[in-house]
Tab-separated table of C-alpha atoms in Angstrom:
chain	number	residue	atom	x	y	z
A	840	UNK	CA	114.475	109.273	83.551
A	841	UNK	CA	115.718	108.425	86.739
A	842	UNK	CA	116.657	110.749	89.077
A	843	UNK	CA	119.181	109.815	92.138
A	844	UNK	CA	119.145	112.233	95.147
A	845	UNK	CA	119.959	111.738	98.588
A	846	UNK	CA	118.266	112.898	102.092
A	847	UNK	CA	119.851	115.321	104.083
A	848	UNK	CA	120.657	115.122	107.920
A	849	UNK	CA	118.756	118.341	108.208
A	850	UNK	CA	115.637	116.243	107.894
A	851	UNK	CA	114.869	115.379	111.193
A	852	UNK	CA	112.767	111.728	109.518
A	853	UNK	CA	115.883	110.596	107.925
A	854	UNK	CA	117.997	111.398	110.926
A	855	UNK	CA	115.826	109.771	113.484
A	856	UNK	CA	114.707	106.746	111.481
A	857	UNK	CA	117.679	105.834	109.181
A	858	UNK	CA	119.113	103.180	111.301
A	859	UNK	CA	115.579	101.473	112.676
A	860	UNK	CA	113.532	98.673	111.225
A	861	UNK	CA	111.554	99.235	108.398
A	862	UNK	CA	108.679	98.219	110.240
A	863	UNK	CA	109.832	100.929	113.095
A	864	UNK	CA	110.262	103.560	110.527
A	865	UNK	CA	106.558	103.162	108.893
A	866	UNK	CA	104.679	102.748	112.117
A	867	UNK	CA	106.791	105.777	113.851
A	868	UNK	CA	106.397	108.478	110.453
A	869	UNK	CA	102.734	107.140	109.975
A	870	UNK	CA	101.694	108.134	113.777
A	871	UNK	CA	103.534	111.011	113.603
A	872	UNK	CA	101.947	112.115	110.386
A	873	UNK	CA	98.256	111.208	112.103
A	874	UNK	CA	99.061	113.307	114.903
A	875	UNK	CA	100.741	116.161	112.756
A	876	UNK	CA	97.338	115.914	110.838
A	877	UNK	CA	94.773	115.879	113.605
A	878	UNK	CA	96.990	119.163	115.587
A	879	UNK	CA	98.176	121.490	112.617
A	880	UNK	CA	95.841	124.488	111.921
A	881	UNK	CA	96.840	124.475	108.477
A	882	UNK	CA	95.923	121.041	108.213
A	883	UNK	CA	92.001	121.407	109.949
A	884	UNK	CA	91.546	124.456	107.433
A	885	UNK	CA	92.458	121.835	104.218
A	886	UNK	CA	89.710	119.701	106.065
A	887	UNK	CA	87.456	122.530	105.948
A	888	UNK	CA	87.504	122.358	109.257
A	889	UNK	CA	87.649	126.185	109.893
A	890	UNK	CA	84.095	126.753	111.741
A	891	UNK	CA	85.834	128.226	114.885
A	892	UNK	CA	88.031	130.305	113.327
A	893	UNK	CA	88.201	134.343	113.123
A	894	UNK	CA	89.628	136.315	110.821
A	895	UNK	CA	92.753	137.254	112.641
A	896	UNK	CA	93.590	132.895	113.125
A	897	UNK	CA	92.697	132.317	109.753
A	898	UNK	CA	95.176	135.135	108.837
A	899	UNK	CA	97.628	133.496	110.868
A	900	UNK	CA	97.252	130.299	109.169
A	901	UNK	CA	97.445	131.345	105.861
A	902	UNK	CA	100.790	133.452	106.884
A	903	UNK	CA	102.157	129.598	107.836
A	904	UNK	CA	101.267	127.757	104.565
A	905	UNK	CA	104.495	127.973	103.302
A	906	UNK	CA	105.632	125.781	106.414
A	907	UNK	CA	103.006	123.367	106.029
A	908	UNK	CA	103.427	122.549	102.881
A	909	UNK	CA	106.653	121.757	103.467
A	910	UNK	CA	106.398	119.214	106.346
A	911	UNK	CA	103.048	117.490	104.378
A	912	UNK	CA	105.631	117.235	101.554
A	913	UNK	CA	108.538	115.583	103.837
A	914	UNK	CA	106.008	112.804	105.495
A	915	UNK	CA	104.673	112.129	101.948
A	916	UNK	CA	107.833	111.977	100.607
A	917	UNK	CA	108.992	109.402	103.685
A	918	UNK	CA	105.764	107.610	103.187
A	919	UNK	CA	106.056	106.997	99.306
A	920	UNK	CA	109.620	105.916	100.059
A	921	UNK	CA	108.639	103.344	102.385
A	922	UNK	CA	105.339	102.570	99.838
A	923	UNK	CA	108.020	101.886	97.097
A	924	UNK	CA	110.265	99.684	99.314
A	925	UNK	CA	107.617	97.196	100.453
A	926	UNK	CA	106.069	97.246	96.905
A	927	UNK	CA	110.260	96.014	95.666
A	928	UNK	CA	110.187	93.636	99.080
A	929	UNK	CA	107.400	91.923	97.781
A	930	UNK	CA	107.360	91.809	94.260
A	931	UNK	CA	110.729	90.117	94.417
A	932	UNK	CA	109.790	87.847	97.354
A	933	UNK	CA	113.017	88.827	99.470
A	934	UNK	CA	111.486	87.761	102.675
A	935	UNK	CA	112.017	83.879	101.638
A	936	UNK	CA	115.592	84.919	100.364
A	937	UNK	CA	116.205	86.744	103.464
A	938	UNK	CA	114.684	83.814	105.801
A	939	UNK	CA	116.619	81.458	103.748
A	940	UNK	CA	120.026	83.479	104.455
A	941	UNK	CA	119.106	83.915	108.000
A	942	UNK	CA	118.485	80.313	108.313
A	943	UNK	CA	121.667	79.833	106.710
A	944	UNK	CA	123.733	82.132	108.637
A	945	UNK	CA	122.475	80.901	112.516
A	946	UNK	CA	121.598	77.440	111.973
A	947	UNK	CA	118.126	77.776	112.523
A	948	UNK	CA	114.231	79.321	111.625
A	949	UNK	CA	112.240	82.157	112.999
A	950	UNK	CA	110.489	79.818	115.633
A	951	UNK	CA	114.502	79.480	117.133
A	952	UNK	CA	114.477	75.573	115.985
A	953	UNK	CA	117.509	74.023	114.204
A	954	UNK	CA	117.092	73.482	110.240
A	955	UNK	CA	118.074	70.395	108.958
A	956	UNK	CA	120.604	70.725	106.165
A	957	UNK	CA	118.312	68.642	103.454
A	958	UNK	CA	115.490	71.080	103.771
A	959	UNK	CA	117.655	74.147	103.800
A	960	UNK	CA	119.316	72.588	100.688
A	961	UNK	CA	116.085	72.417	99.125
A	962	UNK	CA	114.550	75.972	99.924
A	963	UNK	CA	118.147	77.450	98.290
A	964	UNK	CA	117.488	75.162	94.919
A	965	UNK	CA	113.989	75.886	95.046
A	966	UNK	CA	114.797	79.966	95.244
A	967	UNK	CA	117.827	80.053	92.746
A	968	UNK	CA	115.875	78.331	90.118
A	969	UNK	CA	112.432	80.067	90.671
A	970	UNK	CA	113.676	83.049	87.730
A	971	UNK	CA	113.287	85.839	90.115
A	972	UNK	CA	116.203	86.740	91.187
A	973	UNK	CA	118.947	88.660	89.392
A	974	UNK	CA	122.588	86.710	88.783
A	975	UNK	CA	123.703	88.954	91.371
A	976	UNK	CA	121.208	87.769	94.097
A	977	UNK	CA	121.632	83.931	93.079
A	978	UNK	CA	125.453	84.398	93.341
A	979	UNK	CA	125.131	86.036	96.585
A	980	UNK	CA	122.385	83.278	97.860
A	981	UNK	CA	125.014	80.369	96.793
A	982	UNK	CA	127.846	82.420	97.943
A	983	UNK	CA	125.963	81.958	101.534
A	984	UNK	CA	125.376	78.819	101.381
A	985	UNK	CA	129.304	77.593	100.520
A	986	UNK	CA	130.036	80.061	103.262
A	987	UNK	CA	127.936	78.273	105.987
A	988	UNK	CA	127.520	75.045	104.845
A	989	UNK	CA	130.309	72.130	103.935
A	990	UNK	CA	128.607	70.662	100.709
A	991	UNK	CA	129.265	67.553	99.211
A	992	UNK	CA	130.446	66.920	95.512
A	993	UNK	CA	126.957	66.133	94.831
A	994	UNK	CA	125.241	69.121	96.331
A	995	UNK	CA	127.939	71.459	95.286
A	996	UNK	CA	127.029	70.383	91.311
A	997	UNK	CA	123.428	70.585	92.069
A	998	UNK	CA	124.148	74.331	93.351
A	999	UNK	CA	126.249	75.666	90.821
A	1000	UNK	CA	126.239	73.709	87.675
A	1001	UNK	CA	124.118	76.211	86.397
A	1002	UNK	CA	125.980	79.476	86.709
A	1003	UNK	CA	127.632	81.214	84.334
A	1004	UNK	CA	131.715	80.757	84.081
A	1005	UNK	CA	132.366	83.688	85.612
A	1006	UNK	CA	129.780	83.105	88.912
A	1007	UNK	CA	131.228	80.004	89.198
A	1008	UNK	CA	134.480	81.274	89.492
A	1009	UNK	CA	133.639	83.784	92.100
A	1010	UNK	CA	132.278	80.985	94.039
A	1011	UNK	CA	136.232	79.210	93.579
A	1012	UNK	CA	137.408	82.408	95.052
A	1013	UNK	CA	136.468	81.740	98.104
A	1014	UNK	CA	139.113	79.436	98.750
A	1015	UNK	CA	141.083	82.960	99.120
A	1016	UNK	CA	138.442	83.321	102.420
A	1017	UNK	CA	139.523	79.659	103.561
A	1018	UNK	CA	137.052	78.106	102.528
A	1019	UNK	CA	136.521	75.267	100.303
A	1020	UNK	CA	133.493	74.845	97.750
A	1021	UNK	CA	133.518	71.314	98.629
A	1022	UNK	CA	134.015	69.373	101.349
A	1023	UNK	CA	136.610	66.446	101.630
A	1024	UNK	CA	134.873	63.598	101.693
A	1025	UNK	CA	131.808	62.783	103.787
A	1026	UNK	CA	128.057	61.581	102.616
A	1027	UNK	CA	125.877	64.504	104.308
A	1028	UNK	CA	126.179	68.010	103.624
A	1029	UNK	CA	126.657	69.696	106.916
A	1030	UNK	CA	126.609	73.250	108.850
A	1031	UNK	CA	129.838	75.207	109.460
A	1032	UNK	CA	127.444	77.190	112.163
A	1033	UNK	CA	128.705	76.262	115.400
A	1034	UNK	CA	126.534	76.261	118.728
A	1035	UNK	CA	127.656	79.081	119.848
A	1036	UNK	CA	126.094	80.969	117.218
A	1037	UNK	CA	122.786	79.068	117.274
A	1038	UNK	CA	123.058	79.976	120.981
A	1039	UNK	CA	123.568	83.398	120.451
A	1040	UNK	CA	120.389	83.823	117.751
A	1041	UNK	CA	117.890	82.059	119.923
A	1042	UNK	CA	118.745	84.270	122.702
A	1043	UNK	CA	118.799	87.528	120.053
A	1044	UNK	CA	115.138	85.809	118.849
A	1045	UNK	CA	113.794	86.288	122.555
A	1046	UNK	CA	114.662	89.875	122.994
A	1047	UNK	CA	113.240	91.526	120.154
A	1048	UNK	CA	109.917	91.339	117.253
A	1049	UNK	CA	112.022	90.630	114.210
A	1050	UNK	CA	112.968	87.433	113.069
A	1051	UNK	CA	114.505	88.311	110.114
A	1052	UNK	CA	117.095	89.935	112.127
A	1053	UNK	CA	118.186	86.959	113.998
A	1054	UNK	CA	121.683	87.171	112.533
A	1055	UNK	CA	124.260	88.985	114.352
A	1056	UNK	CA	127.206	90.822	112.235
A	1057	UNK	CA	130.577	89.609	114.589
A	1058	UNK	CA	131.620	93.617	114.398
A	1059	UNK	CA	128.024	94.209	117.269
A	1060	UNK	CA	130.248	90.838	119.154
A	1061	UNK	CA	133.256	93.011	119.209
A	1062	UNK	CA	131.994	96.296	120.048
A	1063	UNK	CA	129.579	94.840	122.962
A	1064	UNK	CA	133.100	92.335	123.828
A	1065	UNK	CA	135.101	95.835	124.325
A	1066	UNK	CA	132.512	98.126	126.181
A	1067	UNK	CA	132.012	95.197	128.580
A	1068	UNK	CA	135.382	94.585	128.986
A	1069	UNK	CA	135.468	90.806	128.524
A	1070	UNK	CA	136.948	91.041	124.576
A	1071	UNK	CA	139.799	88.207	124.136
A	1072	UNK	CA	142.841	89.847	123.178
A	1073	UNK	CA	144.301	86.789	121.425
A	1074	UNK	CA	142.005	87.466	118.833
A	1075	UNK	CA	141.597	91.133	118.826
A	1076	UNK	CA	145.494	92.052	119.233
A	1077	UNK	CA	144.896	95.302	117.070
A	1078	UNK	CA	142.455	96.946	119.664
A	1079	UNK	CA	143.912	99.403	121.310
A	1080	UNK	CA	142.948	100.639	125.015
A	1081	UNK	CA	143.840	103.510	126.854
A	1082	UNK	CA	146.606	102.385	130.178
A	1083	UNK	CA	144.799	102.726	133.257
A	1084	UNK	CA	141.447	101.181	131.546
A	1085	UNK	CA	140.287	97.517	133.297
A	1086	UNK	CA	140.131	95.353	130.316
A	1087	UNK	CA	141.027	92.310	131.346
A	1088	UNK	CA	137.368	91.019	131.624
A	1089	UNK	CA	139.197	87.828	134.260
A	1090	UNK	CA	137.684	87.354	137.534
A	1091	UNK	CA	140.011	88.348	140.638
A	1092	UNK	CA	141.258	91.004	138.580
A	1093	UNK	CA	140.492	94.409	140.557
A	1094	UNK	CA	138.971	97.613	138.480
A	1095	UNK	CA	140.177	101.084	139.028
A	1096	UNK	CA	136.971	101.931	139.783
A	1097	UNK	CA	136.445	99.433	142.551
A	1098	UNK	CA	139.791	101.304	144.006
A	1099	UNK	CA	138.050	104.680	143.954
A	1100	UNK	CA	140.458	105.785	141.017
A	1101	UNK	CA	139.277	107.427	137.907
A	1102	UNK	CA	140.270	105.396	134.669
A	1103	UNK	CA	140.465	106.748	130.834
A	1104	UNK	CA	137.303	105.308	130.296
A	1105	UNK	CA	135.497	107.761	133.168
A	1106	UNK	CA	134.062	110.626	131.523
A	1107	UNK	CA	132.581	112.520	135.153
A	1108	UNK	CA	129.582	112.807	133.096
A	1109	UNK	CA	130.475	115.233	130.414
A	1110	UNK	CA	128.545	114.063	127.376
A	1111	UNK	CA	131.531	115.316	124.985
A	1112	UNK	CA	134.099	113.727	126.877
A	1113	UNK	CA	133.031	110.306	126.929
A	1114	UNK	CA	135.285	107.663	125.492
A	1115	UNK	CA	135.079	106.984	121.945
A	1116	UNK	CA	135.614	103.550	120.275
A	1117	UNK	CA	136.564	103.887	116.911
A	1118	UNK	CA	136.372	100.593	114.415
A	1119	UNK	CA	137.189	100.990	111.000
A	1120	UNK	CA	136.980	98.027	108.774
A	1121	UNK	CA	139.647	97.361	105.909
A	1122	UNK	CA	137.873	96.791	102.938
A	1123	UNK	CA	134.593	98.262	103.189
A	1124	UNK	CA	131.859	97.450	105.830
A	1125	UNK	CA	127.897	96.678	104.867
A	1126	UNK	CA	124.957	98.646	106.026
A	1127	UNK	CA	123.998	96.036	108.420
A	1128	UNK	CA	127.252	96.185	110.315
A	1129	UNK	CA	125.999	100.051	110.767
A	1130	UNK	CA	122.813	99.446	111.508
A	1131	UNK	CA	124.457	97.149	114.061
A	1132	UNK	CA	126.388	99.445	116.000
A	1133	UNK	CA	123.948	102.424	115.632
A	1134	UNK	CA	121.240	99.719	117.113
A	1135	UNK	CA	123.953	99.680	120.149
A	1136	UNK	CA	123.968	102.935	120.561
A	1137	UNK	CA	119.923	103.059	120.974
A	1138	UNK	CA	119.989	100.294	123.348
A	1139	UNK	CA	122.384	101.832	126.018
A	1140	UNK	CA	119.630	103.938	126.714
A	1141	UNK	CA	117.957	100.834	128.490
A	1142	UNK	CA	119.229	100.865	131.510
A	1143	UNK	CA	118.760	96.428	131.227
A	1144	UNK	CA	121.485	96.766	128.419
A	1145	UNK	CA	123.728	99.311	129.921
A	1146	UNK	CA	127.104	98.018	129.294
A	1147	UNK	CA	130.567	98.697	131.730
A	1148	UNK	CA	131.627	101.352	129.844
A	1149	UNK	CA	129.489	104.334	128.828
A	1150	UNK	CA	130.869	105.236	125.346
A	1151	UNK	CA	130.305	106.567	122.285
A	1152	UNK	CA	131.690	103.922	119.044
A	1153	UNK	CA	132.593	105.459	115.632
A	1154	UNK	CA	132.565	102.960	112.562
A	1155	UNK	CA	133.972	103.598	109.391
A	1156	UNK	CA	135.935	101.466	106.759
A	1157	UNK	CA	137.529	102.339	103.427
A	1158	UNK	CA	134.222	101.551	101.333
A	1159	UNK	CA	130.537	100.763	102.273
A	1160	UNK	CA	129.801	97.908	100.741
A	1161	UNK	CA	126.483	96.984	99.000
A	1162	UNK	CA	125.720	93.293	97.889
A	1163	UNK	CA	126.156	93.932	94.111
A	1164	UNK	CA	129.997	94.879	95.453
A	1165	UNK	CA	130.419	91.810	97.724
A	1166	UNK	CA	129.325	89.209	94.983
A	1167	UNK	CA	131.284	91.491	92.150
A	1168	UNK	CA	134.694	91.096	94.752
A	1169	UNK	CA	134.385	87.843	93.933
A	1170	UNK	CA	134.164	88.168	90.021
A	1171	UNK	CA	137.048	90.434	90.298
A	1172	UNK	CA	139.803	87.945	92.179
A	1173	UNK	CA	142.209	85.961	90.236
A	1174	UNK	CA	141.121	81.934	90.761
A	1175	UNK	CA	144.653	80.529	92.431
A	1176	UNK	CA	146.059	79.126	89.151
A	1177	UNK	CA	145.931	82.830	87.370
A	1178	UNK	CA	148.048	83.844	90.599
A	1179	UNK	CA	150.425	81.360	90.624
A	1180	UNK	CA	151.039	81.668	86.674
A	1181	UNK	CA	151.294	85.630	87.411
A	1182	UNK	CA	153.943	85.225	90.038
A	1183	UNK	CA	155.770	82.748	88.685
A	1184	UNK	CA	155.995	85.099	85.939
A	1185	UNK	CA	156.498	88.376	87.372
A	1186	UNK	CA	158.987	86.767	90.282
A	1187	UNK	CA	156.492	88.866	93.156
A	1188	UNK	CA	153.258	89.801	94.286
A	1189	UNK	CA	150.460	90.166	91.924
A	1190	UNK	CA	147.133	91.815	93.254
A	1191	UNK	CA	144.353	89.213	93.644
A	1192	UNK	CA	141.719	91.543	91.733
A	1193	UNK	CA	141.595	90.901	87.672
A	1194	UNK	CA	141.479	94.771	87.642
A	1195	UNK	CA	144.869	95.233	88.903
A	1196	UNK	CA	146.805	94.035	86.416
């Protein structure tokens, strides 16, 4: 029997290592545990370690149990968790898939080098066919690869000639994304990444120990774009900035603060009123794009990343979206011919998902 449960923001684990690294989270609850271990009372007397204590400390000790117990039973509990998810990481071999996608995503490896399109081409055969990975991972693995790479007819066949109808449709749909399956004509298969992404990985790759985290989601772009003050508002015309606020991020311009004038955006130090930026994304956002901002957050406590504008960013969207809902999205949309026949039919709009009929 399975039993689902969730971890509540009373524990003070979950809170403070929800958003970190998996590698983060087991090295930070592991020495904590060692040092919870080597200082508790409770825990020396389960060591039999209780040659120095009287009668009155033991007493003490005992009267505490209850407490013990309970934090030995959170760290286990955190520990087992993270036991289990390395256990699934491996078994499953998700750090090729993921190296594959990140390779995919930034147009180049862990060591920061550029990956040539016939040996990235290879690695995503090589891992769809290898019968460990679930329809939904291969569709999401090929739904990658059309995203970032313009295939040719040749490649595109070799990628999804064996899916089922229905994955192959999804991977039709993206058309409604702008982007075509196939490219038009052309001998090579070649990368949609441009160099201002590769740019941007490499220079992620150099500031921090995880390479598997080399990929940047654009919503960290847009956040870091607005507290700096340097966002383009041609492409960004729904953000919204309090008047009196220097946004303009163009040299020459003059900043209220440079005029001795308080903006919007000065709090005066109060931690409550600081400003807030508040994204919400229509149509659900992932867990990386939240582990993306919350990483922000953490950083601003450096004063080397300490952007223009000290403030606090609030994301939400109308769904959080897992992968087994991005690749199903895709399974749900009508392929342009079913939406054509619909309105041409109905004489208006038709909803793009199947389910909406």
């Amino acid at each position: 029997m399975c039993i689902r449960d969730s971890l509540p923001d009373v524990d003070d684990l979950w809170v403070e290592y929800r958003y970190k690294h998996i590698t983060e989270a087991m090295s930070g609850i592991t020495s904590r545990f060692d040092d919870f271990v080597a200082n508790n009372s409770n825990a020396r007397l389960q060591r039999g370690d209780a040659d120095n204590m009287d009668l009155s400390k033991m007493s003490d000790i005992l009267k505490g149990m209850p407490m013990y117990n309970e934090l030995l039973a959170k760290y286990t509990l955190h520990m087992n968790l993270i036991d289990e998810c390395n256990e699934k990481f491996n078994a499953k071999e998700i750090k090729e898939v993921a190296e594959i996608e990140q390779s995919l995503a930034t147009g180049i490896d862990g060591a920061g080098k550029s990956v040539s399109q016939a040996k990235i081409m290879a690695q995503v055969v090589q891992r769809i066919t290898s019968g460990k990975l679930t329809d939904d991972e291969v569709l999401r693995l090929l739904i990658t690869a059309v995203t970032t790479l313009e295939l040719t007819e040749k490649d595109r066949k070799t990628l999804t000639s064996s899916l089922p109808p229905e994955d192959q449709r999804a991977v039709q749909n993206l058309i409604w994304m702008g982007i075509s399956a196939q490219r038009s004509g052309g001998k090579k298969t070649q990368a949609r990444v441009d160099e201002l992404t590769k740019a941007k990985a490499k220079n992620k790759l150099k500031n921090m120990s995880f390479d598997l985290c080399r990929s940047t989601p654009l919503i960290e772009h847009i956040v870091l774009a607005v507290e700096n003050q340097n966002f383009d508002r041609t492409k960004f015309e729904s953000i919204v900035i309090p008047a009196g606020a220097d946004v303009s991020g163009k040299k020459g311009v003059t900043s209220l603060r440079k005029k001795n004038m308080k903006s919007n955006w000065d709090d005066g130090g109060d931690e409550k009123a600081k400003p807030k930026i508040i994204v919400v994304v229509v149509g659900g956002m992932t867990y990386a794009e939240i582990r993306a901002v919350k990483e922000l957050e953490r950083k601003k406590t450096d004063p080397r990343d300490a952007p223009k504008i000290d403030s606090i960013t609030i994301v939400g969207g109308t769904a959080i979206m897992k992968p087994s809902d991005y690749v199903q999205g895709f399974r749900n949309m009508l392929t342009i011919s079913e939406y054509e026949d619909l309105t041409s039919r109905s004489g208006g709009f038709v909803s793009l998902e199947i389910g909406g009929r």
